[in-house]
Rosetta silent file (secondary structure, phi, psi, omega in degrees, C-alpha in Angstrom):
SEQUENCE: MKMNSRVRKNPIRALFLVAAFATASAYAQTGYPEKAVTLVVGFAPGTAPDILARQIAEPLGKALSASVIVDNKSGAGGQIAATAVARSASDGYQLLLGEVGSIAIAPFAFKTAYNALRDFVPISEVARTEFVWIVPAKRDYKSLADFVDKARKSRAKVLIGTFGGGSPGHIGAELFSQKAMFQIEPVHFRQVGDGLAALVSGDVEGAFVSVAFASAQLKGGKIAALVQTGESRSKLLPDVPTASEAGFVE
SCORE:     score description
SCORE:     0.000 S_00000001
   1 L     0.000  148.363  176.470   13.880   37.439  -34.328 S_00000001
   2 L   -74.519  132.728  169.096   13.227   35.909  -31.094 S_00000001
   3 L  -131.685  148.159 -179.754   14.519   32.450  -30.254 S_00000001
   4 L  -102.513   61.681  166.385   14.426   30.423  -26.936 S_00000001
   5 L  -130.987  153.626  171.355   18.086   29.439  -26.948 S_00000001
   6 L   -89.495  151.589  178.094   21.146   30.684  -25.417 S_00000001
   7 L  -127.525  164.392  173.123   24.197   31.888  -27.499 S_00000001
   8 L   -60.676  144.582  178.361   27.648   32.591  -26.374 S_00000001
   9 L   -78.470   95.832  172.590   28.530   35.668  -24.693 S_00000001
  10 L   -70.142  147.953 -179.483   31.043   37.373  -27.213 S_00000001
  11 L   -63.801  150.378 -179.360   33.866   39.490  -25.853 S_00000001
  12 L  -115.292  119.236 -179.884   33.150   43.229  -26.051 S_00000001
  13 L   -56.443  175.448  177.575   35.777   45.841  -26.857 S_00000001
  14 L   -53.457  119.668  179.977   36.049   48.915  -24.748 S_00000001
  15 L   -63.385  -26.692  171.765   32.457   50.459  -24.931 S_00000001
  16 L   -67.688  -16.979 -174.175   33.924   53.879  -25.308 S_00000001
  17 L  -112.759   -5.251 -161.379   35.639   53.011  -28.471 S_00000001
  18 L  -132.806  118.117  165.161   33.093   50.472  -30.039 S_00000001
  19 L  -116.507  101.131 -173.484   29.630   50.641  -31.196 S_00000001
  20 L  -105.018  135.802  179.758   28.748   47.437  -32.753 S_00000001
  21 E   -96.214  126.512  175.704   25.449   46.926  -34.680 S_00000001
  22 E  -143.411  105.966 -168.295   24.276   43.367  -34.847 S_00000001
  23 E   -66.115  146.461  154.453   20.970   42.043  -36.262 S_00000001
  24 E   -51.526  151.941 -176.674   18.900   39.238  -34.500 S_00000001
  25 L  -101.723  153.541  174.522   18.836   36.166  -36.474 S_00000001
  26 L   -99.074  157.704  177.759   16.262   34.315  -38.518 S_00000001
  27 L  -124.101  162.560 -168.025   16.401   30.700  -38.698 S_00000001
  28 L   -66.694  142.802 -176.282   15.766   28.366  -41.748 S_00000001
  29 L  -154.854  152.095  175.782   12.300   27.316  -42.157 S_00000001
  30 L   -60.148  124.000 -173.624   10.383   25.770  -45.165 S_00000001
  31 L    85.086   -8.980 -178.623    8.958   28.493  -47.458 S_00000001
  32 L   -81.449  135.866    4.106   10.627   31.430  -45.624 S_00000001
  33 L   -99.071  141.765 -177.883   10.020   34.068  -46.220 S_00000001
  34 L  -106.399   -0.339  174.262    6.148   33.998  -47.294 S_00000001
  35 L  -153.856  174.074  178.671    5.530   37.632  -46.267 S_00000001
  36 L   -52.010  155.211 -178.715    7.142   40.756  -45.727 S_00000001
  37 E  -121.620  129.359 -171.855    9.996   40.751  -43.102 S_00000001
  38 E  -101.853  135.619  168.352   10.225   43.830  -40.511 S_00000001
  39 E   -99.525  109.141  175.962   13.552   45.356  -39.635 S_00000001
  40 E   -82.217  119.786  179.935   13.238   46.793  -36.312 S_00000001
  41 E  -127.847  131.927 -176.695   15.401   49.690  -35.376 S_00000001
  42 L   -82.498   24.158  174.364   15.447   51.573  -32.032 S_00000001
  43 L  -119.205  144.173  177.360   16.210   55.092  -33.350 S_00000001
  44 L   -62.568  153.009 -177.626   14.310   57.713  -34.912 S_00000001
  45 L   -55.922  150.563  165.627   14.276   58.286  -38.922 S_00000001
  46 L    86.046    1.783  176.988   17.109   60.145  -40.097 S_00000001
  47 L   -95.089  159.469 -169.139   19.677   58.953  -37.258 S_00000001
  48 H   -55.681  -39.812 -176.629   22.634   56.826  -38.273 S_00000001
  49 H   -61.819  -57.586  179.941   21.045   53.413  -37.045 S_00000001
  50 H   -55.977  -28.619  174.854   17.957   54.285  -39.151 S_00000001
  51 H   -68.987  -47.920 -178.964   20.110   55.226  -42.265 S_00000001
  52 H   -61.842  -49.833  179.448   22.010   51.954  -41.815 S_00000001
  53 H   -51.483  -41.628 -178.839   18.766   50.024  -41.609 S_00000001
  54 H   -71.684  -34.011  176.070   17.538   51.477  -44.696 S_00000001
  55 H   -68.861  -31.769  168.042   20.697   50.583  -46.482 S_00000001
  56 H   -71.844  -39.738 -177.715   20.420   47.047  -45.368 S_00000001
  57 H   -57.001  -30.722  174.869   16.900   46.572  -46.218 S_00000001
  58 H   -64.494  -58.067  179.880   17.042   46.860  -49.997 S_00000001
  59 H   -64.221  -30.949  179.043   19.815   44.192  -50.407 S_00000001
  60 H   -73.053  -37.221  179.474   18.419   41.946  -47.801 S_00000001
  61 H   -60.470  -44.353  175.797   15.175   42.157  -49.358 S_00000001
  62 H   -67.830  -26.491 -176.165   16.740   41.153  -52.672 S_00000001
  63 H   -81.833  -28.131 -170.820   18.541   38.285  -51.132 S_00000001
  64 H   -93.543  -13.617 -178.132   15.372   36.952  -49.424 S_00000001
  65 L    69.933   37.009 -179.936   12.981   37.706  -52.499 S_00000001
  66 L  -134.487  162.304  162.971   10.810   39.570  -49.917 S_00000001
  67 L   -67.878  131.372  168.366    9.822   43.043  -48.826 S_00000001
  68 E  -112.301  114.507  177.295   11.881   44.250  -45.925 S_00000001
  69 E  -100.663  126.901  161.353   10.105   47.029  -43.996 S_00000001
  70 E   -71.769  131.038 -177.049   11.895   49.375  -41.478 S_00000001
  71 E  -124.054  111.936 -176.445    9.936   49.897  -38.462 S_00000001
  72 E   -92.107  121.203  174.751   11.340   52.691  -36.095 S_00000001
  73 L  -114.984   73.795 -175.919   10.632   52.023  -32.396 S_00000001
  74 L   -80.180  149.092 -179.286   12.667   54.801  -30.757 S_00000001
  75 L   128.913  177.524  178.792   13.444   55.484  -27.108 S_00000001
  76 H    40.537   42.733  177.314   15.314   54.025  -24.071 S_00000001
  77 H    48.953   31.671  173.990   18.475   53.898  -26.058 S_00000001
  78 H   110.241  -22.494 -178.263   17.200   51.061  -28.203 S_00000001
  79 H   -64.075  -26.215  168.226   15.409   49.050  -25.484 S_00000001
  80 H   -59.904  -44.995  170.327   11.952   49.651  -26.646 S_00000001
  81 H   -53.339  -56.477 -167.726   12.833   47.954  -30.091 S_00000001
  82 H   -63.812  -21.291 -172.007   14.537   45.110  -28.449 S_00000001
  83 H   -82.390  -40.080  175.371   11.767   44.495  -26.040 S_00000001
  84 H   -57.636  -46.416 -170.515    9.136   44.636  -29.159 S_00000001
  85 H   -77.843  -30.297  172.857   11.266   42.015  -30.996 S_00000001
  86 H   -53.821  -50.127 -178.388   11.745   39.985  -27.918 S_00000001
  87 L   -77.033   -8.719  179.793    8.206   39.677  -27.315 S_00000001
  88 L   -71.442  177.891  165.456    7.425   38.772  -31.117 S_00000001
  89 L   -64.645  149.038  179.113    6.733   35.421  -32.554 S_00000001
  90 L   -97.331   75.919 -176.200    9.781   33.340  -33.127 S_00000001
  91 L  -128.885    7.908  177.791    9.047   32.972  -36.827 S_00000001
  92 L    80.608    1.588 -177.351   11.904   35.124  -38.417 S_00000001
  93 L   -86.511  -18.800 -175.051    9.631   38.008  -39.383 S_00000001
  94 E  -126.082  103.136  172.794   10.828   40.434  -36.891 S_00000001
  95 E  -106.970  147.532 -176.638   14.527   41.210  -36.979 S_00000001
  96 E  -112.496  139.633  169.671   16.337   43.753  -34.871 S_00000001
  97 E  -100.067   92.713 -172.219   19.130   46.128  -35.798 S_00000001
  98 L  -100.448 -174.676 -176.593   20.421   46.154  -32.336 S_00000001
  99 E  -153.796  158.271 -176.234   23.339   47.922  -30.828 S_00000001
 100 H   -43.278  -49.283 -175.312   25.892   47.595  -27.989 S_00000001
 101 H   -50.728  -56.492 -176.896   23.777   49.669  -25.810 S_00000001
 102 H   -78.527  -28.804 -170.733   20.535   47.781  -25.889 S_00000001
 103 H   -99.866  -43.633 -173.567   21.932   44.166  -26.389 S_00000001
 104 H  -100.468  -33.256 -175.617   25.327   44.128  -24.373 S_00000001
 105 H   -94.106  -51.865 -167.345   25.043   46.990  -21.919 S_00000001
 106 H   -70.479  -30.984  178.205   21.295   47.467  -20.631 S_00000001
 107 H   -69.761  -20.323 -178.647   20.563   43.876  -19.801 S_00000001
 108 H  -101.411  -19.020  178.720   23.307   43.814  -17.514 S_00000001
 109 H   -92.823  -28.635 -177.134   22.894   47.366  -16.096 S_00000001
 110 L  -135.124  172.287  172.842   19.188   47.419  -15.691 S_00000001
 111 L   -79.926   86.111 -169.930   16.185   45.350  -15.259 S_00000001
 112 L   -91.594  156.706  178.584   15.107   44.887  -18.837 S_00000001
 113 L   -82.542   10.169 -179.470   12.076   43.037  -20.251 S_00000001
 114 L  -147.074  151.713  177.391   14.243   40.803  -22.245 S_00000001
 115 L  -110.485  111.330 -171.412   17.405   38.627  -21.831 S_00000001
 116 H   -50.755  -44.838 -168.994   19.877   39.398  -24.656 S_00000001
 117 H   -79.089  -32.757 -177.175   21.621   35.832  -24.366 S_00000001
 118 H   -87.285  -36.275 -162.110   18.159   33.935  -24.305 S_00000001
 119 H  -107.766    4.027  175.306   15.776   35.775  -26.444 S_00000001
 120 L  -141.514  148.025 -179.933   18.118   36.762  -29.465 S_00000001
 121 L  -129.028  123.622 -157.217   20.439   34.971  -31.825 S_00000001
 122 E   -78.348  155.654  165.588   22.984   37.286  -33.660 S_00000001
 123 E  -101.220  -55.235 -170.236   23.091   36.994  -37.769 S_00000001
 124 E  -168.294  151.388  164.038   25.946   39.287  -38.208 S_00000001
 125 E   -84.889  137.248 -169.047   27.783   42.342  -37.083 S_00000001
 126 E  -119.457  -31.592 -172.422   27.068   44.942  -39.852 S_00000001
 127 E  -160.792  156.197 -171.999   28.978   48.201  -38.842 S_00000001
 128 L  -127.706  164.556  176.150   31.295   49.658  -36.232 S_00000001
 129 L  -163.590  153.276  173.240   31.739   53.528  -35.626 S_00000001
 130 L   -95.733  171.053  172.425   34.078   55.599  -33.424 S_00000001
 131 E  -111.910  170.913  180.000   32.749   58.486  -31.374 S_00000001
 132 E  -140.062  137.550  178.786   33.261   62.048  -31.113 S_00000001
 133 E   -87.563  114.363  168.883   32.983   64.486  -27.953 S_00000001
 134 E  -113.237  153.283 -165.653   30.910   67.493  -29.108 S_00000001
 135 E  -142.527  148.372  168.857   30.313   70.652  -27.109 S_00000001
 136 E   -45.124  135.078  165.375   28.211   74.032  -27.944 S_00000001
 137 H   -69.826  -16.025  177.339   30.176   76.132  -30.150 S_00000001
 138 H   -67.478  -26.008  172.569   29.086   79.073  -28.058 S_00000001
 139 H   -58.315  -35.793  176.583   31.254   77.848  -25.328 S_00000001
 140 L    70.674   26.041  177.722   34.296   78.516  -27.349 S_00000001
 141 L   -60.559  131.357 -172.937   36.235   75.687  -25.856 S_00000001
 142 L   -71.682  -42.351 -178.002   39.972   75.634  -27.280 S_00000001
 143 L  -159.492 -170.046 -177.911   40.572   71.918  -26.798 S_00000001
 144 H   -71.551  -43.803  177.706   39.798   68.884  -24.768 S_00000001
 145 H   -72.598  -20.105  166.870   42.121   69.929  -21.928 S_00000001
 146 H   -60.780  -55.514  178.683   40.330   73.309  -21.885 S_00000001
 147 H   -52.668  -52.608 -175.071   36.864   71.592  -21.424 S_00000001
 148 H   -53.074  -55.169  179.115   38.313   69.323  -18.850 S_00000001
 149 H   -45.074  -57.170 -177.102   40.018   72.176  -16.925 S_00000001
 150 H   -65.513  -24.024 -178.378   36.590   74.057  -16.736 S_00000001
 151 H   -82.900  -36.446  178.883   34.606   70.886  -15.843 S_00000001
 152 H   -71.080  -21.409 -177.905   36.852   70.256  -12.885 S_00000001
 153 L   -98.853   -1.504  172.201   36.459   73.807  -11.560 S_00000001
 154 L   -76.272  132.246  172.013   32.688   73.716  -11.830 S_00000001
 155 L   -56.084  -30.157 -175.435   30.751   73.790   -8.587 S_00000001
 156 L  -106.407  161.334  163.913   28.008   71.924  -10.024 S_00000001
 157 L   -50.889  149.084  170.029   27.809   68.556  -12.004 S_00000001
 158 E   -97.692  136.135 -165.714   28.248   69.018  -15.519 S_00000001
 159 E   -82.618  120.403 -175.452   25.328   68.283  -17.497 S_00000001
 160 E  -123.207  141.296 -179.541   26.085   65.807  -20.364 S_00000001
 161 E   -95.068  139.988  170.130   23.388   64.640  -23.105 S_00000001
 162 E  -139.373  163.618 -179.981   22.748   61.049  -24.010 S_00000001
 163 L  -113.270   53.631  170.540   20.234   59.176  -25.973 S_00000001
 164 L   135.421  146.238  178.384   19.406   56.779  -23.494 S_00000001
 165 L   -72.911  136.319 -178.094   20.630   55.282  -20.042 S_00000001
 166 L    85.694  -13.612 -173.547   23.186   52.655  -20.788 S_00000001
 167 L   -59.050  149.256  172.037   23.680   53.739  -24.248 S_00000001
 168 H   -55.556  -22.500  169.607   27.310   53.995  -25.439 S_00000001
 169 H   -66.689  -45.569  179.050   27.266   57.537  -25.351 S_00000001
 170 H   -70.524  -52.779  176.232   26.215   57.627  -21.581 S_00000001
 171 H   -47.806  -47.031  177.415   28.823   54.861  -20.730 S_00000001
 172 H   -43.935  -61.563 -173.565   31.444   56.880  -22.820 S_00000001
 173 H   -77.681  -18.456  160.623   30.832   59.904  -20.774 S_00000001
 174 H   -67.520  -49.933  178.517   30.822   58.214  -17.366 S_00000001
 175 H   -66.092  -34.873  172.464   34.254   56.723  -18.126 S_00000001
 176 H   -60.625  -45.971 -178.514   35.608   59.928  -19.560 S_00000001
 177 H   -62.107  -28.896  178.491   34.465   61.926  -16.387 S_00000001
 178 H   -62.696  -54.888 -176.076   35.949   59.175  -14.290 S_00000001
 179 H   -56.953  -45.927  176.579   39.107   59.334  -15.998 S_00000001
 180 L   -93.360   14.455  166.275   39.431   63.183  -16.213 S_00000001
 181 L    57.265   50.752  160.095   38.179   63.532  -12.500 S_00000001
 182 L  -125.965  150.215 -174.580   35.188   65.698  -13.061 S_00000001
 183 L   -95.798  139.022 -175.771   31.557   64.950  -11.907 S_00000001
 184 E  -128.063  155.199  177.691   28.542   64.759  -14.655 S_00000001
 185 E  -129.574  102.833 -167.118   24.885   64.602  -14.326 S_00000001
 186 E   -71.916  137.202  172.791   23.493   62.627  -17.448 S_00000001
 187 E  -121.446  105.770 -179.061   20.438   64.051  -19.254 S_00000001
 188 E   -78.682  132.696 -178.558   18.751   61.284  -21.349 S_00000001
 189 L  -123.457  139.203  172.921   16.858   62.335  -24.424 S_00000001
 190 L   -75.576  -33.202 -171.445   14.512   60.129  -26.358 S_00000001
 191 L  -110.053  115.086 -167.893   14.735   61.991  -29.391 S_00000001
 192 H   -49.605  -46.258 -170.440   18.216   62.838  -31.148 S_00000001
 193 H   -61.704  -33.262 -175.580   16.911   66.398  -32.302 S_00000001
 194 H   -71.519  -31.660  172.629   15.956   67.237  -28.674 S_00000001
 195 H   -68.334  -38.750 -177.173   19.476   66.349  -27.473 S_00000001
 196 H   -66.598  -39.075  166.747   21.020   68.253  -30.309 S_00000001
 197 H   -47.162  -51.822 -176.797   18.817   71.251  -29.423 S_00000001
 198 H   -66.644  -34.411  176.935   19.862   71.252  -25.884 S_00000001
 199 H   -69.878  -39.996  175.700   23.552   70.988  -26.817 S_00000001
 200 H   -55.855  -48.582 -175.903   23.216   73.893  -29.282 S_00000001
 201 L   -82.438   -2.483  177.015   21.676   76.011  -26.662 S_00000001
 202 L    94.636   -9.696  176.260   24.030   75.170  -23.923 S_00000001
 203 L   -46.674  -27.749 -171.961   21.552   73.267  -21.813 S_00000001
 204 L  -133.123  154.237  173.099   24.032   70.308  -21.745 S_00000001
 205 L   -92.939  -14.906 -176.811   27.723   70.621  -21.989 S_00000001
 206 L  -175.331  167.732  176.280   28.751   67.693  -24.115 S_00000001
 207 E  -163.598  153.519  169.648   27.895   64.607  -25.640 S_00000001
 208 E  -106.679  132.863  176.240   29.537   61.616  -27.441 S_00000001
 209 E  -134.733  168.434  179.494   27.888   60.934  -30.843 S_00000001
 210 E   -69.032  151.399  167.224   28.998   58.904  -33.955 S_00000001
 211 H   -32.991  -55.945 -171.170   31.438   60.207  -36.536 S_00000001
 212 H   -60.968  -31.709  172.802   28.826   60.219  -38.890 S_00000001
 213 H   -76.220  -46.513  171.678   26.382   62.313  -36.990 S_00000001
 214 H   -38.604  -60.722 -165.339   29.279   64.601  -35.815 S_00000001
 215 H   -64.021  -34.209  177.807   30.509   65.322  -39.376 S_00000001
 216 H   -68.061  -44.915 -174.179   26.927   66.220  -40.525 S_00000001
 217 H   -76.283  -29.429  179.873   26.004   68.612  -37.674 S_00000001
 218 H   -56.062  -26.592 -172.888   29.410   70.306  -37.463 S_00000001
 219 L   -56.898  -26.760 -172.499   28.647   71.849  -40.974 S_00000001
 220 L   -77.705  -23.947  177.483   25.965   74.217  -39.118 S_00000001
 221 L    91.003  -11.661 -178.230   28.628   75.822  -37.018 S_00000001
 222 L   -84.255   -9.957 -179.942   26.510   75.467  -33.826 S_00000001
 223 E  -138.262  155.335  170.364   28.657   72.565  -32.184 S_00000001
 224 E  -128.315  160.435  177.382   32.225   71.873  -32.179 S_00000001
 225 E  -121.106  151.091 -170.669   34.121   68.631  -31.617 S_00000001
 226 E  -110.035  -39.627 -175.323   37.028   68.323  -29.433 S_00000001
 227 E  -156.477  147.533  175.768   38.133   64.854  -29.773 S_00000001
 228 E  -118.326  151.465 -170.959   37.407   61.344  -31.510 S_00000001
 229 L   -85.389    2.022 -170.843   37.929   57.960  -30.002 S_00000001
 230 L   -80.432  178.393 -170.572   39.366   56.293  -32.852 S_00000001
 231 L   -91.150  -19.495  172.624   43.134   55.192  -33.017 S_00000001
 232 L  -130.734  157.527  175.528   43.639   57.442  -36.138 S_00000001
 233 L   -60.750  134.598  173.401   41.669   60.333  -37.453 S_00000001
 234 L   -60.516  137.519  165.786   38.489   59.796  -39.314 S_00000001
 235 L   -56.228  -31.812  173.519   38.424   60.740  -43.073 S_00000001
 236 L   -62.969  -32.046 -170.198   35.267   62.514  -42.134 S_00000001
 237 L  -132.025   66.843 -167.796   36.625   64.482  -39.551 S_00000001
 238 L   -76.477   -5.343  178.377   40.332   65.024  -40.464 S_00000001
 239 L  -105.049   10.067 -166.240   40.840   68.209  -38.130 S_00000001
 240 L  -111.192  117.766  177.886   39.432   66.564  -35.019 S_00000001
 241 L   -67.718  164.545  173.872   42.449   64.921  -32.826 S_00000001
 242 E   -86.907  173.354  165.936   42.193   61.544  -31.376 S_00000001
 243 L   -54.826  -38.198 -176.592   42.218   60.856  -27.772 S_00000001
 244 L   -72.379  -37.144 -171.513   45.932   59.992  -27.941 S_00000001
 245 L   -67.573  -36.746  177.695   46.752   63.037  -29.933 S_00000001
 246 L   -72.358   -8.635 -170.863   44.808   65.177  -27.225 S_00000001
 247 L    88.510    9.584 -172.381   46.916   63.737  -24.396 S_00000001
 248 L   -86.621  -24.258 -177.606   44.080   61.869  -22.972 S_00000001
 249 L  -131.162  169.677 -177.220   45.231   58.296  -23.443 S_00000001
 250 L  -103.966    0.000    0.000   48.638   56.905  -23.673 S_00000001
């Protein structure tokens, strides 16, 4: 929900490592809620944020004694959804399942149609995820070091897929390339399916995605995971080394 007040800017962990999903807050009012509440999510149906939103909607509806409807407004790394909620009435009936890209990165990196500090008030952080660097299986990279070695030798910028400028995956890839000393060209996809298809076909060489997304897609054998960003291996991806294990960080 939109509110015309400022909130404290919370410290953010390294964006490469953390994706925090935080709802915008509703404020107490007599008789609230008197109608259905809409939970807006900035990504397409079937994506991790959408699944999370639907998991939240049912218990939230029970707690509020009202229907909670999930509304997908995908595109621009969540900025379309954030803009829609920022422009809505300040009555608590439009909630946003936001994420670090649209709330904490985009407003400071681009000219957005909303001011995250002014237009939103947080209710709660509801989930965190680590990220995984995935590549086309057809490339047959043996390790992260193998990928970096070939990227450094490339005469052209390495095409990497993202799901929106300023998204955690985009920022993570930029930081990765800077640290590993190779050049990239981000390719922003509005739909996750389009980005995945480009990765499988080899039109892009890599992408940072959530652990949940990677674990589901790896089963098809068309993509491979080279490294994950957590301090320890995820139970969903026990065979994928951490960045520390891969020798990428101390």
